[in-house]
Short mmCIF file of C-alpha atoms and ligand atoms in Angstrom, two decimals:
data_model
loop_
_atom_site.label_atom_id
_atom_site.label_comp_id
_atom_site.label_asym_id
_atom_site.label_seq_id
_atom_site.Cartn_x
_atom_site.Cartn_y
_atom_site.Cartn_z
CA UNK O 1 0.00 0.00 0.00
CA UNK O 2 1.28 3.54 -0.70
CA UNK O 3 0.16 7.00 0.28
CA UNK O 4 -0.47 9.10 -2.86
CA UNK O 5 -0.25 12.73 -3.68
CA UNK O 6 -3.90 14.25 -3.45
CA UNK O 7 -3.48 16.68 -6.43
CA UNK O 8 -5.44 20.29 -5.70
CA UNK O 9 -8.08 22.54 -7.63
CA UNK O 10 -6.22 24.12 -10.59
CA UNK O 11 -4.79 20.72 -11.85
CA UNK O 12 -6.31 19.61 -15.00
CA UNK O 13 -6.35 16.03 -14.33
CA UNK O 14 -9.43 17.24 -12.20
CA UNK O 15 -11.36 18.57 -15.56
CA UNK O 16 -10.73 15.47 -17.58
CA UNK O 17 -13.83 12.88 -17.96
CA UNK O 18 -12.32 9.67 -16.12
CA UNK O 19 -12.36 6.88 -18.10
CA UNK O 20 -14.76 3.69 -17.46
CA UNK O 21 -12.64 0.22 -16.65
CA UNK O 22 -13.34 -2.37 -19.22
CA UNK O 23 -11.39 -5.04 -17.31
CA UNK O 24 -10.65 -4.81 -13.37
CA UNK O 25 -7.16 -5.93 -12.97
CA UNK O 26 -4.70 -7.00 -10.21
CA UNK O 27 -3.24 -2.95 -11.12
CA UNK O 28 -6.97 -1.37 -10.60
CA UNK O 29 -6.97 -3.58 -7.29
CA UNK O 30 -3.89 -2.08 -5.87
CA UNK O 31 -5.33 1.43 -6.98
CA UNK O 32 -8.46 0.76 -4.97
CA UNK O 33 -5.57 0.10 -1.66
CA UNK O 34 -3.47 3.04 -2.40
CA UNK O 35 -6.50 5.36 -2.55
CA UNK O 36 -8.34 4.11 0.67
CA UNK O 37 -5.24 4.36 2.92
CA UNK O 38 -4.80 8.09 1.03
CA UNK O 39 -8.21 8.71 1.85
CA UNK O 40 -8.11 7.55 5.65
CA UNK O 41 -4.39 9.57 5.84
CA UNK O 42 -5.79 12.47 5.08
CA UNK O 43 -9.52 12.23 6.99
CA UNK O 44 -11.17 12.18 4.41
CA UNK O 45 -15.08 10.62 3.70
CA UNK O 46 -14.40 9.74 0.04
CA UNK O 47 -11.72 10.45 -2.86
CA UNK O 48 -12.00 9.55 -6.73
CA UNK O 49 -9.36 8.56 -8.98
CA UNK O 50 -8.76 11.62 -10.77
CA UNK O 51 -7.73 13.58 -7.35
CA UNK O 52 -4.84 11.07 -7.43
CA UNK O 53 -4.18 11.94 -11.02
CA UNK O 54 -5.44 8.38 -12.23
CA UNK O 55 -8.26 9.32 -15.00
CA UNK O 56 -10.17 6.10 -14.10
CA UNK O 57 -14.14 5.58 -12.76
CA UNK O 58 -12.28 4.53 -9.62
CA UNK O 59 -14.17 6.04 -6.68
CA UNK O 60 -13.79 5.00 -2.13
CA UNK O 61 -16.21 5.93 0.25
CA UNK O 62 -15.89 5.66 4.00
CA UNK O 63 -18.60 7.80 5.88
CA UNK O 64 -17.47 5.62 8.88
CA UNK O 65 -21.14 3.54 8.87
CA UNK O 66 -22.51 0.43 8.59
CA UNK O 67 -21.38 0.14 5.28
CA UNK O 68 -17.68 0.65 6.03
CA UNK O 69 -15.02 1.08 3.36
CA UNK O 70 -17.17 1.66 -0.32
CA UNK O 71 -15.13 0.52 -3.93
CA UNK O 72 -16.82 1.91 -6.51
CA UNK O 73 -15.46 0.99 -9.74
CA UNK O 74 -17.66 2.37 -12.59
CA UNK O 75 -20.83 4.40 -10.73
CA UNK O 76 -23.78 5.21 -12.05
CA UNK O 77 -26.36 7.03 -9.68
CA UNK O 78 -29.67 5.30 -11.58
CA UNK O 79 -32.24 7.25 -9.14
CA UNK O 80 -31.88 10.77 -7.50
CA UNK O 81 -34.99 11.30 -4.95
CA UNK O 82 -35.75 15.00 -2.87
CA UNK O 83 -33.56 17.89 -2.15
CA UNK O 84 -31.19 18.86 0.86
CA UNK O 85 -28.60 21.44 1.26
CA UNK O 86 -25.23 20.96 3.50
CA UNK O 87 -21.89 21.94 4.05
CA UNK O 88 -19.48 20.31 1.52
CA UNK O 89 -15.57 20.02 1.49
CA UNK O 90 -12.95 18.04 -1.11
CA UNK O 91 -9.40 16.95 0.01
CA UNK O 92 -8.51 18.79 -3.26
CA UNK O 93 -9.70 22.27 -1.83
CA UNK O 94 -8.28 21.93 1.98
CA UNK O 95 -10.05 23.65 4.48
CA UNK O 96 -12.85 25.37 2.22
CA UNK O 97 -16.45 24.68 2.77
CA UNK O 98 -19.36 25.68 1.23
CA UNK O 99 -23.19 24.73 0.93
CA UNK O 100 -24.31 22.44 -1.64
CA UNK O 101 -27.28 21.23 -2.42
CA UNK O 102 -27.91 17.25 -3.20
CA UNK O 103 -30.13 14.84 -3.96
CA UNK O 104 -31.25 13.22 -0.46
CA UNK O 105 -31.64 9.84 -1.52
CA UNK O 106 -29.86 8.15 -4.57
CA UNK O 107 -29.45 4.93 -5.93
CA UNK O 108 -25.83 3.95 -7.68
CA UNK O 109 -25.15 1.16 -9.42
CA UNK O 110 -21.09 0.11 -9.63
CA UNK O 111 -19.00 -2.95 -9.95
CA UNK O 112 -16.95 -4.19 -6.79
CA UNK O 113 -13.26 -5.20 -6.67
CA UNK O 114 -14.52 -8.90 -7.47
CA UNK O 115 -16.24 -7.62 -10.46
CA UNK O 116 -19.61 -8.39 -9.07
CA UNK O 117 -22.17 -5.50 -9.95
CA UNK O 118 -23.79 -4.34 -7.20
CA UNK O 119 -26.11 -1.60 -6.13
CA UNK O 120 -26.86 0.50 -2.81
CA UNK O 121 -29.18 2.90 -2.13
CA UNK O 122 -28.16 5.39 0.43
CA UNK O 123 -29.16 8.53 2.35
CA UNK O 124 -27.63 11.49 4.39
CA UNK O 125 -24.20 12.06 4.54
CA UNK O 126 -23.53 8.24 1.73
CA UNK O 127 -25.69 10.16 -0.28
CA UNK O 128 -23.75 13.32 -0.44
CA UNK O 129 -20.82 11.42 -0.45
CA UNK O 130 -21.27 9.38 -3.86
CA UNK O 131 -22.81 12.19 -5.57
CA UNK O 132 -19.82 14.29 -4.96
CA UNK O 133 -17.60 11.70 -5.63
CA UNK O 134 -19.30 10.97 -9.11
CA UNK O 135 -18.96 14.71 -10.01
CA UNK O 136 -15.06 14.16 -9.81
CA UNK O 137 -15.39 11.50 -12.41
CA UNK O 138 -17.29 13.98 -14.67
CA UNK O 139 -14.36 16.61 -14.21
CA UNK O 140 -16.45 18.52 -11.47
CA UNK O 141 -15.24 20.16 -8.16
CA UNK O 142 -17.91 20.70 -5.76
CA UNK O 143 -17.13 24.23 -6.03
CA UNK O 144 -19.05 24.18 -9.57
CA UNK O 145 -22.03 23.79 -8.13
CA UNK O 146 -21.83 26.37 -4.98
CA UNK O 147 -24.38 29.72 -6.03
CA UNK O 148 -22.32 32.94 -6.87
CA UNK O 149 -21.76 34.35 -3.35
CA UNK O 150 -20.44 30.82 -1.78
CA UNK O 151 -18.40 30.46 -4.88
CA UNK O 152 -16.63 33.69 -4.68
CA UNK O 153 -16.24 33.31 -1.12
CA UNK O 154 -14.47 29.75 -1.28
CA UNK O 155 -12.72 30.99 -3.93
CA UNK O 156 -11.10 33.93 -1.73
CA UNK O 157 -10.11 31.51 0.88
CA UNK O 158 -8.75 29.14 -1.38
CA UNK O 159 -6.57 31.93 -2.96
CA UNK O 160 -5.38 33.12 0.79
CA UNK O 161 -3.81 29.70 0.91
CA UNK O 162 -1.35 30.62 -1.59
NI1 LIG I 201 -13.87 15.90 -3.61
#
């Protein structure tokens, strides 16, 4: 296992469409490693492939649940149900928040490390979770979706960071 570099807002690996796996291989498997033990380094709820600079539909989840560590290996959210807004962060925009709003229920439909399709359904904070993680696979920060006000104000902190 190996920690990887979380790459930040302003890299344009986190713009790029990721690519769907055809085949999971022993390589996609040790991806799916690296990226939880980056994820639980860094306190994080969730990371994508692309934020480790791997353009792949490569997404973990860890809400700390039931459900426990998530592999999500070409998601599709197949229902989005009711509304909700919360406070949102990324691991590639440290220590900037901002409201979002979500579906509050959504279905997702992804293959597992064993190549088994599977899918969950999922509320609250899961919810939030995958649908922000899916963005990143479309080339979307959270940050996209903030209204004008929330967006200029993240934006200002992020820019005090340096
Ligand atoms: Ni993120």
């Amino acid at each position: 296992m190996a920690i990887l570099e979380i790459k930040k807002a302003g890299d344009p690996v986190l713009k790029q469409v990721a690519e769907p796996i055809e085949r999971l291989t022993k390589r996609h498997r040790q991806l799916l490693d690296d990226m939880a033990e980056t994820m639980y380094s860094a306190d994080g709820v969730g990371l994508a492939a692309p934020q480790v600079g791997k353009s792949l539909r490569i997404v973990v989840i860890d809400v700390q649940d039931e459900h426990g560590l998530l592999e999500l290996v070409n998601p599709v959210i197949t229902m989005r149900e009711g509304s909700v807004v919360d406070s949102e962060g990324c691991l590639s925009v440290p220590q900037v928040y901002g409201d979002v709003e979500r579906a509050e229920r959504v279905t997702v439909e992804y293959t597992d490390r064993r190549s088994r399709r599977r899918t969950l359904t999922a509320e609250g904070l899961l919810a939030r979770c995958i649908q922000h993680e899916c963005d990143h696979l479309e080339g979307h920060l959270y940050l996209d979706r903030l209204d004008r006000k929330n967006r200029a104000k993240a934006m200002k902190e992020l820019r005090a960071q340096g």
